[in-house]
Amino acid sequence: MSLKFLESENMQNENIMNRTFASFVNKENIGQNLTLIGWLEDFRDMGKIGFITLRDMTGNFQGVLAGEILSNFREIPRQSVIMVIGSIQDTRAASFQTEVKVQSVKLLSRAVNPLPIDPTGRVKSSMDKRLDSRALDLRDHHISSIFKIRSLVLNLIRNFLCSRMFVEVNTPKIIGSATEGGADLFGFEYFSKKAYLAQSPQLYKEQLTLALERVFEISSYFRAEPSHTVRHLSEFVSVDLEAAFLDYGEIMDIVQDLVISIINDLFAHREKDMALFYNKQEIKIDRIPRISYEKCLEDLKGLSEKLEFGDDLSDPALKKLGEIYPSFYFIVDWPTKLKPFYILEHEKKSELSRSFDLQYGNLEIVSGGTREHDVQRLRNKLVEKGLDPKSFSDHLQTFEWGMPPHSGFGLGFDRFMMIITNSTNIREVVLYPRDTDRLTP
Ligand code: AMO
């Protein structure tokens, strides 16, 4: 008999609506006839009898085939989508509670053979090959779990910030002038004007504090950074926050509470998922230490990494600091000259700024600080940094409308997900990464 009879012509088949998910089937269903749909993960042909493993979004189930169904089944390539109807029975298989004795099979969508990568993860593929076939790559349970946890963490962040009276906002990503200054801007033709892709929501989030007081935004930003590293992308997601009347110390309290509540929540309530990434609760935090930039220089001196005040912390320096402080720690009070024009300096020590970075070992996760809210000093700061105040006139005028003192931060969400999922390359935690070489799929 040809396989044609198995191929579905009508995907609206009502049985699809009555399907049962794999992980919902248990011993109470024994004796019942159920419809299950999934991708054909495995087929073990023993001659007179065959076993299949089908996978759906909730897990795997086993089917037992015999007779004509089994002989027809041999033609179905792995990873095809099939619907099986059958009765639930007890099983001897150690990894399943029950199995389905298959009475009919319908092929809903045939997969090509061979596929570009092995989505079961048994045959390993290079990162580039996996990213070229990303949608298929996600059929690997470990990999799809990264993105399920990512979605959960986004929800946890939203809930946490809303409970602290922050309002979620959406600011433009097509902008007329640089937000962060500097050269790493993607420019393009916008009708007859020059436009750019936003590097961050910095100016908008500051402006919004004068009416909304506390705002946050979760969105993609764009940086034309030529660096090809495991922690940089040209398009990345950032959680940005800005609050009126809070100082950078209070903003660090918020970062600390946010990070601790998420990590503890995941290890307490998502043990099974987290076990995919960590053997045990390897990240344990109850507070995040605050270490001054100057103390970091002293620590580094002790490790024969000599830096002068005002030097940025280079990759080798951060690597050494990461050995002393392998978990989360803040580096506070950076030299003013290393921070952007909008960061406020200390009143009595103007060479130091009211700023911080949150590090995890050698990886920078967050950067933030108290902002300059005096318009004249802000103008001077722009000039000092070699920027033209005229290109910031829209922004500067809002500082004359009753701008409150304010502070905030930007958290690199993809980098945060690297820590949560114990990944060493940012590309593991981004569905379709964009870097200097990759623009597809
Ligand atoms: P900054 O430029 O430090 O600060 O960015 C904030 C955080 O975003 C992440 N990040 C990146 N992640 C992946 N790829 C990149 N190319 C990339 N660039 C940055 C980092 C970084 O700590 N406006 C300020 C924030 C503020 O002060 O509110 C800003 O954008 O984790």
Short mmCIF file of C-alpha atoms in Angstrom, two decimals, residues 73-420:
data_model
loop_
_atom_site.label_atom_id
_atom_site.label_comp_id
_atom_site.label_asym_id
_atom_site.label_seq_id
_atom_site.Cartn_x
_atom_site.Cartn_y
_atom_site.Cartn_z
CA PHE A 73 5.45 3.28 8.90
CA ARG A 74 8.91 2.29 7.64
CA GLU A 75 8.62 4.90 4.88
CA ILE A 76 8.13 7.87 7.24
CA PRO A 77 11.30 9.96 7.69
CA ARG A 78 12.31 11.04 11.20
CA GLN A 79 11.21 14.49 12.34
CA SER A 80 8.04 14.28 10.23
CA VAL A 81 4.81 15.39 11.93
CA ILE A 82 2.41 12.55 12.59
CA MET A 83 -0.90 12.04 14.32
CA VAL A 84 -1.54 8.72 16.01
CA ILE A 85 -4.77 7.36 17.42
CA GLY A 86 -4.62 4.42 19.75
CA SER A 87 -5.39 2.96 23.14
CA ILE A 88 -3.32 3.73 26.19
CA GLN A 89 -1.73 0.73 27.88
CA ASP A 90 0.82 -0.04 30.58
CA THR A 91 4.46 -0.15 29.50
CA ARG A 92 7.68 -1.86 30.50
CA ALA A 93 9.73 1.10 29.25
CA ALA A 94 11.57 2.75 32.14
CA SER A 95 11.25 6.31 30.83
CA PHE A 96 7.46 6.24 30.21
CA GLN A 97 4.47 5.67 32.50
CA THR A 98 2.27 4.41 29.68
CA GLU A 99 2.42 3.87 25.93
CA VAL A 100 -0.05 4.08 23.09
CA LYS A 101 -0.94 0.98 21.11
CA VAL A 102 -1.24 2.62 17.72
CA GLN A 103 -4.41 1.88 15.72
CA SER A 104 -3.99 4.50 13.01
CA VAL A 105 -1.30 6.87 11.82
CA LYS A 106 -1.68 10.02 9.73
CA LEU A 107 1.33 11.78 8.23
CA LEU A 108 0.61 15.50 8.59
CA SER A 109 3.90 16.88 7.27
CA ARG A 110 6.83 14.99 5.81
CA ALA A 111 10.37 16.05 6.77
CA VAL A 112 13.21 15.84 4.24
CA ASN A 113 15.89 13.27 4.75
CA PRO A 114 18.62 14.03 5.63
CA LEU A 115 17.96 17.22 7.58
CA PRO A 116 20.70 19.89 7.66
CA ILE A 117 21.40 19.19 11.35
CA ASP A 118 20.42 16.49 13.83
CA PRO A 119 17.83 18.17 16.04
CA THR A 120 18.02 15.45 18.69
CA GLY A 121 21.50 16.73 19.54
CA ARG A 122 22.98 13.20 19.25
CA VAL A 123 25.17 14.27 16.31
CA LYS A 124 26.72 17.59 17.31
CA SER A 125 26.84 20.46 14.79
CA SER A 126 28.91 23.64 14.83
CA MET A 127 27.31 26.83 16.15
CA ASP A 128 27.25 28.31 12.62
CA LYS A 129 25.48 25.28 11.15
CA ARG A 130 22.99 25.31 13.99
CA LEU A 131 22.25 29.01 13.55
CA ASP A 132 21.78 28.49 9.79
CA SER A 133 18.95 26.06 10.68
CA ARG A 134 17.85 27.76 13.89
CA ALA A 135 14.15 26.82 13.73
CA LEU A 136 15.16 23.15 13.52
CA ASP A 137 17.89 23.58 16.14
CA LEU A 138 15.15 24.53 18.63
CA ARG A 139 13.74 21.00 18.50
CA ASP A 140 16.64 20.06 20.79
CA HIS A 141 15.08 20.04 24.27
CA HIS A 142 18.08 21.72 25.92
CA ILE A 143 18.03 24.54 23.37
CA SER A 144 14.28 25.16 23.42
CA SER A 145 14.47 25.24 27.24
CA ILE A 146 16.79 28.25 27.02
CA PHE A 147 14.08 30.19 25.21
CA LYS A 148 11.28 29.02 27.48
CA ILE A 149 13.29 30.22 30.49
CA ARG A 150 14.06 33.45 28.62
CA SER A 151 10.34 34.09 28.21
CA LEU A 152 9.75 33.34 31.88
CA VAL A 153 12.53 35.70 32.99
CA LEU A 154 11.01 38.51 30.90
CA ASN A 155 7.74 37.96 32.76
CA LEU A 156 9.48 37.92 36.13
CA ILE A 157 11.25 41.20 35.33
CA ARG A 158 7.99 42.83 34.23
CA ASN A 159 6.18 41.66 37.38
CA PHE A 160 9.00 42.80 39.63
CA LEU A 161 9.22 46.28 38.11
CA CYS A 162 5.45 46.79 37.95
CA SER A 163 5.27 45.86 41.65
CA ARG A 164 7.75 48.70 42.28
CA MET A 165 5.46 51.20 40.51
CA PHE A 166 7.40 51.34 37.22
CA VAL A 167 5.45 52.00 34.01
CA GLU A 168 6.44 50.06 30.90
CA VAL A 169 7.04 52.34 27.90
CA ASN A 170 8.00 52.01 24.23
CA THR A 171 10.28 54.65 22.75
CA PRO A 172 11.31 55.06 19.07
CA LYS A 173 14.02 52.93 17.56
CA ILE A 174 14.31 55.14 14.47
CA ILE A 175 16.00 58.28 15.71
CA GLY A 176 17.44 61.51 14.32
CA SER A 177 20.64 61.78 16.39
CA ALA A 178 22.92 59.66 18.54
CA THR A 179 21.83 58.85 22.11
CA GLU A 180 25.07 57.54 23.50
CA GLY A 181 27.39 59.66 21.32
CA GLY A 182 30.27 57.79 19.74
CA ALA A 183 30.69 56.09 16.41
CA ASP A 184 28.86 52.79 16.74
CA LEU A 185 25.63 53.95 15.07
CA PHE A 186 23.84 52.31 12.15
CA GLY A 187 22.72 55.12 9.83
CA PHE A 188 20.27 54.89 6.93
CA GLU A 189 18.21 56.94 4.51
CA TYR A 190 14.86 57.98 6.04
CA PHE A 191 12.83 59.55 3.20
CA SER A 192 15.01 62.61 2.50
CA LYS A 193 16.73 62.64 5.89
CA LYS A 194 19.51 60.76 7.63
CA ALA A 195 18.27 58.51 10.44
CA TYR A 196 19.86 56.05 12.87
CA LEU A 197 18.90 52.90 14.74
CA ALA A 198 18.70 53.58 18.49
CA GLN A 199 21.72 52.49 20.55
CA SER A 200 19.65 52.79 23.75
CA PRO A 201 16.52 54.64 24.98
CA GLN A 202 18.73 56.84 27.19
CA LEU A 203 17.42 60.31 26.27
CA TYR A 204 13.75 59.28 26.07
CA LYS A 205 13.73 57.40 29.37
CA GLU A 206 15.27 60.42 31.11
CA GLN A 207 12.71 62.77 29.57
CA LEU A 208 9.84 60.51 30.63
CA THR A 209 10.71 60.84 34.33
CA LEU A 210 9.45 64.41 34.28
CA ALA A 211 5.88 63.19 33.92
CA LEU A 212 5.80 59.45 34.67
CA GLU A 213 8.52 59.40 37.39
CA ARG A 214 9.36 55.68 37.04
CA VAL A 215 9.65 54.01 33.65
CA PHE A 216 11.15 50.89 32.15
CA GLU A 217 11.50 49.55 28.64
CA ILE A 218 12.46 46.12 27.29
CA SER A 219 13.54 46.30 23.67
CA SER A 220 16.18 45.62 21.02
CA TYR A 221 18.98 48.15 20.44
CA PHE A 222 21.58 48.39 17.75
CA ARG A 223 25.33 48.98 17.91
CA ALA A 224 27.64 49.03 14.91
CA GLU A 225 30.45 47.59 17.03
CA PRO A 226 32.98 45.78 14.89
CA SER A 227 33.90 43.52 17.85
CA HIS A 228 33.38 39.84 17.17
CA THR A 229 33.24 38.38 20.69
CA VAL A 230 31.12 35.90 22.64
CA ARG A 231 29.38 38.78 24.45
CA HIS A 232 28.69 41.41 21.76
CA LEU A 233 25.95 41.49 19.12
CA SER A 234 24.93 44.24 16.71
CA GLU A 235 21.34 43.85 17.90
CA PHE A 236 20.77 43.07 21.57
CA VAL A 237 17.94 43.29 24.07
CA SER A 238 18.24 45.62 27.01
CA VAL A 239 16.07 46.21 30.08
CA ASP A 240 16.25 49.94 30.69
CA LEU A 241 14.95 51.71 33.74
CA GLU A 242 14.81 55.33 34.89
CA ALA A 243 13.46 56.74 38.15
CA ALA A 244 12.93 60.28 39.42
CA PHE A 245 14.15 61.17 42.92
CA LEU A 246 16.31 58.07 43.35
CA ASP A 247 20.07 58.14 43.65
CA TYR A 248 22.43 55.59 42.10
CA GLY A 249 22.72 53.78 45.48
CA GLU A 250 18.95 53.21 45.49
CA ILE A 251 19.07 52.14 41.85
CA MET A 252 21.73 49.55 42.79
CA ASP A 253 19.34 48.31 45.51
CA ILE A 254 16.72 47.78 42.80
CA VAL A 255 19.21 45.94 40.54
CA GLN A 256 20.26 43.78 43.49
CA ASP A 257 16.66 42.92 44.49
CA LEU A 258 15.75 42.21 40.86
CA VAL A 259 18.69 39.89 40.21
CA ILE A 260 18.36 38.04 43.54
CA SER A 261 14.60 37.59 43.24
CA ILE A 262 14.88 36.18 39.71
CA ILE A 263 17.75 33.80 40.43
CA ASN A 264 16.15 32.55 43.67
CA ASP A 265 12.76 32.21 42.02
CA LEU A 266 14.21 30.13 39.17
CA PHE A 267 16.19 27.80 41.43
CA ALA A 268 13.23 27.42 43.84
CA HIS A 269 10.38 26.97 41.36
CA ARG A 270 12.05 25.85 38.14
CA GLU A 271 14.44 23.28 39.58
CA LYS A 272 13.89 20.85 36.70
CA ASP A 273 14.64 23.45 34.03
CA MET A 274 17.60 24.88 35.94
CA ALA A 275 19.04 21.36 36.33
CA LEU A 276 19.55 21.41 32.55
CA PHE A 277 22.02 24.27 33.01
CA TYR A 278 23.49 23.75 36.48
CA ASN A 279 24.25 20.62 38.52
CA LYS A 280 23.02 22.22 41.71
CA GLN A 281 22.17 25.76 42.81
CA GLU A 282 25.56 27.10 41.79
CA ILE A 283 24.63 30.77 41.96
CA LYS A 284 23.93 31.72 45.56
CA ILE A 285 23.48 35.39 46.44
CA ASP A 286 21.88 37.29 49.26
CA ARG A 287 23.58 40.62 48.59
CA ILE A 288 25.81 42.02 45.88
CA PRO A 289 29.04 43.69 47.08
CA ARG A 290 29.85 47.23 45.91
CA ILE A 291 33.53 47.66 45.09
CA SER A 292 34.91 51.03 44.07
CA TYR A 293 36.81 51.47 40.82
CA GLU A 294 39.79 52.61 42.90
CA LYS A 295 39.67 49.42 45.02
CA CYS A 296 39.64 47.43 41.76
CA LEU A 297 42.86 49.21 40.72
CA GLU A 298 44.43 48.22 44.07
CA ASP A 299 43.27 44.61 43.69
CA LEU A 300 44.72 44.53 40.19
CA LYS A 301 48.02 46.00 41.34
CA GLY A 302 48.32 43.03 43.70
CA LEU A 303 47.92 40.77 40.68
CA SER A 304 50.60 42.65 38.69
CA GLU A 305 48.00 44.23 36.38
CA LYS A 306 49.06 47.84 36.71
CA LEU A 307 46.49 50.42 35.62
CA GLU A 308 46.55 54.19 36.20
CA PHE A 309 43.52 56.10 37.52
CA GLY A 310 41.40 56.94 34.48
CA ASP A 311 42.31 53.79 32.52
CA ASP A 312 39.38 51.67 31.45
CA LEU A 313 39.30 48.14 32.84
CA SER A 314 40.69 46.13 29.95
CA ASP A 315 39.62 42.57 29.12
CA PRO A 316 42.70 41.04 30.85
CA ALA A 317 42.06 43.26 33.90
CA LEU A 318 38.39 42.22 34.07
CA LYS A 319 39.44 38.59 33.72
CA LYS A 320 41.69 38.94 36.78
CA LEU A 321 38.97 40.76 38.73
CA GLY A 322 36.57 37.97 37.77
CA GLU A 323 38.91 35.49 39.45
CA ILE A 324 38.72 37.46 42.72
CA TYR A 325 34.98 38.11 42.38
CA PRO A 326 33.53 35.19 40.41
CA SER A 327 29.84 35.97 41.08
CA PHE A 328 27.88 39.26 40.96
CA TYR A 329 29.56 42.49 42.13
CA PHE A 330 29.13 46.18 41.43
CA ILE A 331 32.03 48.37 40.37
CA VAL A 332 31.07 51.84 41.61
CA ASP A 333 32.33 55.41 41.23
CA TRP A 334 34.05 55.22 37.87
CA PRO A 335 36.27 58.08 36.66
CA THR A 336 34.02 60.76 35.16
CA LYS A 337 36.00 60.74 31.92
CA LEU A 338 35.14 57.07 31.29
CA LYS A 339 31.38 57.62 31.54
CA PRO A 340 28.92 59.23 29.08
CA PHE A 341 27.96 62.92 29.19
CA TYR A 342 24.67 62.29 31.06
CA ILE A 343 26.31 60.78 34.18
CA LEU A 344 26.57 63.08 37.23
CA GLU A 345 29.92 63.61 38.92
CA HIS A 346 30.55 63.61 42.68
CA GLU A 347 30.11 67.11 44.10
CA LYS A 348 33.39 67.23 46.02
CA LYS A 349 35.43 64.93 43.80
CA SER A 350 34.50 65.77 40.24
CA GLU A 351 36.96 63.28 38.74
CA LEU A 352 34.66 60.52 40.08
CA SER A 353 31.13 59.88 38.83
CA ARG A 354 27.98 58.60 40.52
CA SER A 355 28.00 55.51 38.35
CA PHE A 356 28.12 51.72 38.54
CA ASP A 357 28.47 48.59 36.48
CA LEU A 358 27.16 45.22 37.58
CA GLN A 359 29.61 42.46 36.75
CA TYR A 360 29.32 38.70 36.83
CA GLY A 361 32.93 37.60 36.97
CA ASN A 362 34.46 39.30 33.94
CA LEU A 363 31.13 39.88 32.18
CA GLU A 364 29.49 43.31 32.36
CA ILE A 365 25.74 42.95 32.74
CA VAL A 366 24.43 46.37 33.76
CA SER A 367 25.59 49.93 33.63
CA GLY A 368 23.89 52.88 35.27
CA GLY A 369 24.15 55.93 37.46
CA THR A 370 22.73 59.21 38.62
CA ARG A 371 22.15 61.66 35.78
CA GLU A 372 23.12 65.29 35.39
CA HIS A 373 19.82 67.19 35.52
CA ASP A 374 21.10 70.77 35.42
CA VAL A 375 20.73 71.92 31.83
CA GLN A 376 23.69 74.28 31.77
CA ARG A 377 26.06 71.70 33.22
CA LEU A 378 24.66 69.14 30.78
CA ARG A 379 25.44 71.47 27.85
CA ASN A 380 29.00 71.91 29.15
CA LYS A 381 29.36 68.15 29.48
CA LEU A 382 28.33 67.64 25.85
CA VAL A 383 30.96 70.12 24.72
CA GLU A 384 33.63 68.50 26.93
CA LYS A 385 32.82 65.13 25.32
CA GLY A 386 33.19 66.66 21.84
CA LEU A 387 29.43 66.53 21.09
CA ASP A 388 27.39 69.38 19.63
CA PRO A 389 24.62 70.64 22.02
CA LYS A 390 22.65 71.78 18.93
CA SER A 391 22.02 68.17 17.91
CA PHE A 392 20.58 67.57 21.40
CA SER A 393 18.30 70.66 21.45
CA ASP A 394 15.04 68.63 21.64
CA HIS A 395 16.42 66.77 24.62
CA LEU A 396 17.96 69.77 26.37
CA GLN A 397 14.73 71.80 26.24
CA THR A 398 12.94 69.18 28.36
CA PHE A 399 15.40 69.95 31.16
CA GLU A 400 13.79 73.38 31.43
CA TRP A 401 10.31 71.93 32.05
CA GLY A 402 10.88 70.84 35.64
CA MET A 403 13.26 67.92 35.21
CA PRO A 404 13.53 65.95 38.48
CA PRO A 405 16.84 64.56 39.73
CA HIS A 406 16.89 61.03 38.36
CA SER A 407 18.94 57.85 37.97
CA GLY A 408 18.67 54.61 36.03
CA PHE A 409 20.33 51.64 34.40
CA GLY A 410 20.51 49.48 31.29
CA LEU A 411 20.70 45.71 31.80
CA GLY A 412 22.02 43.64 28.90
CA PHE A 413 19.25 41.04 28.88
CA ASP A 414 21.03 38.59 26.57
CA ARG A 415 24.09 38.68 28.81
CA PHE A 416 21.89 38.12 31.87
CA MET A 417 20.42 35.08 30.11
CA MET A 418 23.96 33.77 29.48
CA ILE A 419 24.40 33.60 33.25
CA ILE A 420 20.99 32.09 33.95
#
